[in-house]
PDB file of C-alpha atoms in Angstrom:
ATOM      1  CA  THR A   1       0.000   0.000   0.000  1.00  0.00           C
ATOM      2  CA  THR A   2       1.056   3.608  -0.503  1.00  0.00           C
ATOM      3  CA  LEU A   3       0.588   6.579   1.759  1.00  0.00           C
ATOM      4  CA  ASN A   4      -1.817   9.271   0.640  1.00  0.00           C
ATOM      5  CA  LEU A   5       0.184  12.472   1.053  1.00  0.00           C
ATOM      6  CA  ASN A   6      -2.980  14.579   0.928  1.00  0.00           C
ATOM      7  CA  SER A   7      -4.660  12.856   3.867  1.00  0.00           C
ATOM      8  CA  LYS A   8      -4.535  14.765   7.141  1.00  0.00           C
ATOM      9  CA  SER A   9      -6.543  12.338   9.267  1.00  0.00           C
ATOM     10  CA  SER A  10      -5.114  11.543  12.686  1.00  0.00           C
ATOM     11  CA  SER A  11      -4.429   7.929  11.713  1.00  0.00           C
ATOM     12  CA  SER A  12      -2.616   8.981   8.515  1.00  0.00           C
ATOM     13  CA  VAL A  13      -0.543  11.523  10.444  1.00  0.00           C
ATOM     14  CA  ARG A  14       0.476   8.824  12.929  1.00  0.00           C
ATOM     15  CA  ILE A  15       1.432   6.418  10.147  1.00  0.00           C
ATOM     16  CA  TYR A  16       3.559   9.105   8.423  1.00  0.00           C
ATOM     17  CA  ALA A  17       5.225   9.879  11.755  1.00  0.00           C
ATOM     18  CA  TRP A  18       5.851   6.200  12.560  1.00  0.00           C
ATOM     19  CA  VAL A  19       7.296   5.396   9.129  1.00  0.00           C
ATOM     20  CA  THR A  20       9.540   8.456   9.227  1.00  0.00           C
ATOM     21  CA  SER A  21      10.656   7.672  12.787  1.00  0.00           C
ATOM     22  CA  LEU A  22      11.519   4.076  11.901  1.00  0.00           C
ATOM     23  CA  GLU A  23      13.581   5.251   8.934  1.00  0.00           C
ATOM     24  CA  LEU A  24      15.472   7.712  11.140  1.00  0.00           C
ATOM     25  CA  ILE A  25      16.020   5.073  13.847  1.00  0.00           C
ATOM     26  CA  LYS A  26      17.628   2.799  11.244  1.00  0.00           C
ATOM     27  CA  LYS A  27      20.242   5.510  10.637  1.00  0.00           C
ATOM     28  CA  LYS A  28      21.364   5.610  14.302  1.00  0.00           C
ATOM     29  CA  PRO A  29      19.880   2.534  16.007  1.00  0.00           C
ATOM     30  CA  LEU A  30      22.202   2.099  18.976  1.00  0.00           C
ATOM     31  CA  ILE A  31      22.507   5.568  20.515  1.00  0.00           C
ATOM     32  CA  GLY A  32      19.881   7.551  18.607  1.00  0.00           C
ATOM     33  CA  HIS A  33      20.034  11.154  17.421  1.00  0.00           C
ATOM     34  CA  GLY A  34      20.343  12.709  20.900  1.00  0.00           C
ATOM     35  CA  THR A  35      17.841  14.148  23.309  1.00  0.00           C
ATOM     36  CA  GLY A  36      16.226  17.336  22.102  1.00  0.00           C
ATOM     37  CA  SER A  37      17.329  16.844  18.503  1.00  0.00           C
ATOM     38  CA  GLU A  38      14.584  14.389  17.561  1.00  0.00           C
ATOM     39  CA  LYS A  39      12.176  17.256  16.866  1.00  0.00           C
ATOM     40  CA  SER A  40      14.463  18.908  14.311  1.00  0.00           C
ATOM     41  CA  VAL A  41      15.514  15.554  12.812  1.00  0.00           C
ATOM     42  CA  LEU A  42      11.861  14.610  12.283  1.00  0.00           C
ATOM     43  CA  LYS A  43      11.000  18.027  10.853  1.00  0.00           C
ATOM     44  CA  ASN A  44      13.892  17.885   8.375  1.00  0.00           C
ATOM     45  CA  SER A  45      12.867  14.402   7.312  1.00  0.00           C
ATOM     46  CA  TYR A  46       9.260  15.528   6.842  1.00  0.00           C
ATOM     47  CA  LEU A  47      10.483  18.370   4.621  1.00  0.00           C
ATOM     48  CA  ASP A  48      12.677  15.975   2.610  1.00  0.00           C
ATOM     49  CA  LYS A  49       9.661  13.712   2.026  1.00  0.00           C
ATOM     50  CA  GLU A  50       7.420  16.696   1.253  1.00  0.00           C
ATOM     51  CA  PHE A  51       5.209  16.043   4.282  1.00  0.00           C
ATOM     52  CA  TYR A  52       4.757  19.792   4.695  1.00  0.00           C
ATOM     53  CA  PHE A  53       1.691  19.464   6.909  1.00  0.00           C
ATOM     54  CA  LEU A  54       3.699  17.442   9.459  1.00  0.00           C
ATOM     55  CA  ALA A  55       6.729  19.706   9.225  1.00  0.00           C
ATOM     56  CA  LYS A  56       4.646  22.852   9.749  1.00  0.00           C
ATOM     57  CA  ARG A  57       3.024  21.388  12.844  1.00  0.00           C
ATOM     58  CA  GLU A  58       6.318  19.840  14.036  1.00  0.00           C
ATOM     59  CA  ILE A  59       4.618  16.490  14.623  1.00  0.00           C
ATOM     60  CA  ASN A  60       6.511  14.204  16.999  1.00  0.00           C
ATOM     61  CA  ALA A  61       6.810  10.422  16.564  1.00  0.00           C
ATOM     62  CA  HIS A  62       3.331   9.838  18.056  1.00  0.00           C
ATOM     63  CA  ASN A  63       4.701   6.754  19.815  1.00  0.00           C
ATOM     64  CA  GLN A  64       6.721   7.031  23.013  1.00  0.00           C
ATOM     65  CA  TYR A  65       8.699   3.881  22.253  1.00  0.00           C
ATOM     66  CA  LEU A  66       9.727   5.248  18.835  1.00  0.00           C
ATOM     67  CA  GLN A  67      10.349   8.732  20.253  1.00  0.00           C
ATOM     68  CA  THR A  68      12.640   7.312  22.948  1.00  0.00           C
ATOM     69  CA  THR A  69      14.477   5.123  20.440  1.00  0.00           C
ATOM     70  CA  LEU A  70      14.822   8.069  18.055  1.00  0.00           C
ATOM     71  CA  ALA A  71      16.388  10.200  20.780  1.00  0.00           C
ATOM     72  CA  LEU A  72      18.324   7.621  22.830  1.00  0.00           C
ATOM     73  CA  GLY A  73      18.573   4.585  20.569  1.00  0.00           C
ATOM     74  CA  ILE A  74      17.904   0.989  21.502  1.00  0.00           C
ATOM     75  CA  ILE A  75      19.782   1.546  24.765  1.00  0.00           C
ATOM     76  CA  GLY A  76      17.248   4.219  25.798  1.00  0.00           C
ATOM     77  CA  LEU A  77      14.351   2.032  24.712  1.00  0.00           C
ATOM     78  CA  LEU A  78      15.661  -0.819  26.873  1.00  0.00           C
ATOM     79  CA  PHE A  79      15.862   1.512  29.880  1.00  0.00           C
ATOM     80  CA  LEU A  80      12.268   2.661  29.304  1.00  0.00           C
ATOM     81  CA  ILE A  81      11.067  -0.949  29.097  1.00  0.00           C
ATOM     82  CA  ILE A  82      13.055  -1.899  32.216  1.00  0.00           C
ATOM     83  CA  ILE A  83      11.511   1.010  34.145  1.00  0.00           C
ATOM     84  CA  LEU A  84       7.979   0.052  33.069  1.00  0.00           C
ATOM     85  CA  CYS A  85       8.533  -3.636  33.845  1.00  0.00           C
ATOM     86  CA  GLY A  86      10.133  -2.788  37.193  1.00  0.00           C
ATOM     87  CA  ALA A  87       7.200  -0.587  38.177  1.00  0.00           C
ATOM     88  CA  PHE A  88       4.751  -3.283  37.110  1.00  0.00           C
ATOM     89  CA  ILE A  89       6.586  -5.989  39.098  1.00  0.00           C
ATOM     90  CA  PHE A  90       6.754  -3.667  42.119  1.00  0.00           C
ATOM     91  CA  SER A  91       3.001  -3.014  41.927  1.00  0.00           C
ATOM     92  CA  ILE A  92       2.223  -6.728  41.792  1.00  0.00           C
ATOM     93  CA  LYS A  93       4.694  -7.636  44.538  1.00  0.00           C
ATOM     94  CA  TYR A  94       3.197  -5.071  46.924  1.00  0.00           C
ATOM     95  CA  ASN A  95      -0.390  -5.586  45.694  1.00  0.00           C
ATOM     96  CA  TYR A  96      -1.152  -2.133  44.289  1.00  0.00           C
ATOM     97  CA  PRO A  97      -3.879  -2.706  41.681  1.00  0.00           C
ATOM     98  CA  LEU A  98      -4.256   0.998  40.885  1.00  0.00           C
ATOM     99  CA  PHE A  99      -0.558   1.299  40.221  1.00  0.00           C
ATOM    100  CA  TYR A 100      -0.348  -1.711  37.913  1.00  0.00           C
ATOM    101  CA  LEU A 101      -3.449  -0.517  36.070  1.00  0.00           C
ATOM    102  CA  PHE A 102      -1.768   2.869  35.698  1.00  0.00           C
ATOM    103  CA  ILE A 103       1.386   1.190  34.310  1.00  0.00           C
ATOM    104  CA  ILE A 104      -0.635  -0.968  31.885  1.00  0.00           C
ATOM    105  CA  ILE A 105      -2.735   1.953  30.630  1.00  0.00           C
ATOM    106  CA  THR A 106       0.325   4.184  30.293  1.00  0.00           C
ATOM    107  CA  SER A 107       2.248   1.470  28.425  1.00  0.00           C
ATOM    108  CA  ILE A 108      -0.639   1.050  25.997  1.00  0.00           C
ATOM    109  CA  ASN A 109      -0.992   4.819  25.524  1.00  0.00           C
ATOM    110  CA  PHE A 110       2.716   5.001  24.698  1.00  0.00           C
ATOM    111  CA  VAL A 111       1.904   3.171  21.428  1.00  0.00           C
ATOM    112  CA  THR A 112      -0.181   6.047  20.037  1.00  0.00           C
ATOM    113  CA  GLU A 113       1.306   9.119  21.694  1.00  0.00           C
ATOM    114  CA  SER A 114       4.686  10.524  22.714  1.00  0.00           C
ATOM    115  CA  MET A 115       3.443  11.162  26.208  1.00  0.00           C
ATOM    116  CA  PHE A 116       6.695  12.471  27.658  1.00  0.00           C
ATOM    117  CA  HIS A 117       6.454  15.355  25.190  1.00  0.00           C
ATOM    118  CA  LEU A 118       3.129  16.408  26.622  1.00  0.00           C
ATOM    119  CA  TRP A 119       3.291  18.600  29.694  1.00  0.00           C
ATOM    120  CA  LYS A 120      -0.181  17.342  30.655  1.00  0.00           C
ATOM    121  CA  PHE A 121       1.198  13.825  31.095  1.00  0.00           C
ATOM    122  CA  VAL A 122       4.095  15.014  33.223  1.00  0.00           C
ATOM    123  CA  ARG A 123       1.734  16.881  35.531  1.00  0.00           C
ATOM    124  CA  ALA A 124      -0.769  14.016  35.653  1.00  0.00           C
ATOM    125  CA  SER A 125       1.833  11.349  36.298  1.00  0.00           C
ATOM    126  CA  GLY A 126       3.378  13.537  38.993  1.00  0.00           C
ATOM    127  CA  THR A 127       0.005  13.810  40.712  1.00  0.00           C
ATOM    128  CA  ASP A 128      -0.583  10.089  40.346  1.00  0.00           C
ATOM    129  CA  SER A 129       2.856   9.265  41.698  1.00  0.00           C
ATOM    130  CA  GLN A 130       2.079  11.397  44.770  1.00  0.00           C
ATOM    131  CA  PHE A 131      -1.060   9.313  45.296  1.00  0.00           C
ATOM    132  CA  PHE A 132       0.879   6.054  44.948  1.00  0.00           C
ATOM    133  CA  ARG A 133       3.677   7.317  47.201  1.00  0.00           C
ATOM    134  CA  HIS A 134       1.083   8.147  49.869  1.00  0.00           C
ATOM    135  CA  ALA A 135      -0.565   4.738  49.489  1.00  0.00           C
ATOM    136  CA  PHE A 136       2.823   2.995  49.746  1.00  0.00           C
ATOM    137  CA  HIS A 137       3.876   4.909  52.858  1.00  0.00           C
ATOM    138  CA  THR A 138       0.478   4.314  54.448  1.00  0.00           C
ATOM    139  CA  ARG A 139       0.879   0.584  53.882  1.00  0.00           C
ATOM    140  CA  GLN A 140       4.431   0.682  55.301  1.00  0.00           C
ATOM    141  CA  ALA A 141       3.218   2.496  58.422  1.00  0.00           C
ATOM    142  CA  GLU A 142       0.396  -0.012  58.929  1.00  0.00           C
ATOM    143  CA  ALA A 143       2.831  -2.909  58.542  1.00  0.00           C
ATOM    144  CA  ALA A 144       5.196  -1.326  61.063  1.00  0.00           C
ATOM    145  CA  TRP A 145       2.375  -1.124  63.614  1.00  0.00           C
ATOM    146  CA  GLY A 146       1.110  -4.610  62.832  1.00  0.00           C
ATOM    147  CA  GLN A 147      -2.120  -3.301  61.326  1.00  0.00           C
ATOM    148  CA  GLN A 148      -1.620  -4.262  57.688  1.00  0.00           C
ATOM    149  CA  ARG A 149      -4.843  -4.402  55.731  1.00  0.00           C
ATOM    150  CA  GLN A 150      -5.944  -7.614  54.070  1.00  0.00           C
ATOM    151  CA  GLN A 151      -7.316  -5.780  51.028  1.00  0.00           C
ATOM    152  CA  PRO A 152      -5.442  -3.529  48.593  1.00  0.00           C
ATOM    153  CA  VAL A 153      -5.323   0.233  49.088  1.00  0.00           C
ATOM    154  CA  TRP A 154      -7.805   1.859  46.676  1.00  0.00           C
TER     155      TRP A 154
END
């Protein structure tokens, strides 16, 4: 199939961004293009391919895994995956259903959006992490006093 360069639908924009990102990742797969430079690298590639709509709007990779790999290479992608897996394992080990749901939903959302480029996500995840930190410390305090709950903290 071929890409319709005239289509500006959200799914077409994502496909253009993903294809372009994958091509750029192939050029520097191990260490990437460097943090902060992925925006200009993508824009230049859009201009080279005559994707003027994407270049004008400075569209990011629309996939956090691709965006991380574009900036930091496969090494950065592995760190991101290790962090997500570590958080998920932690949430299961200490029985935090809200936290593992948060990790699952975030991991899925990473497929269709470069969430670390959105200030809204940073603020939301910061608020959520405060909630989880409070829940974790509450559980630690209860355990220290021998009053640990039998049900998860919701």
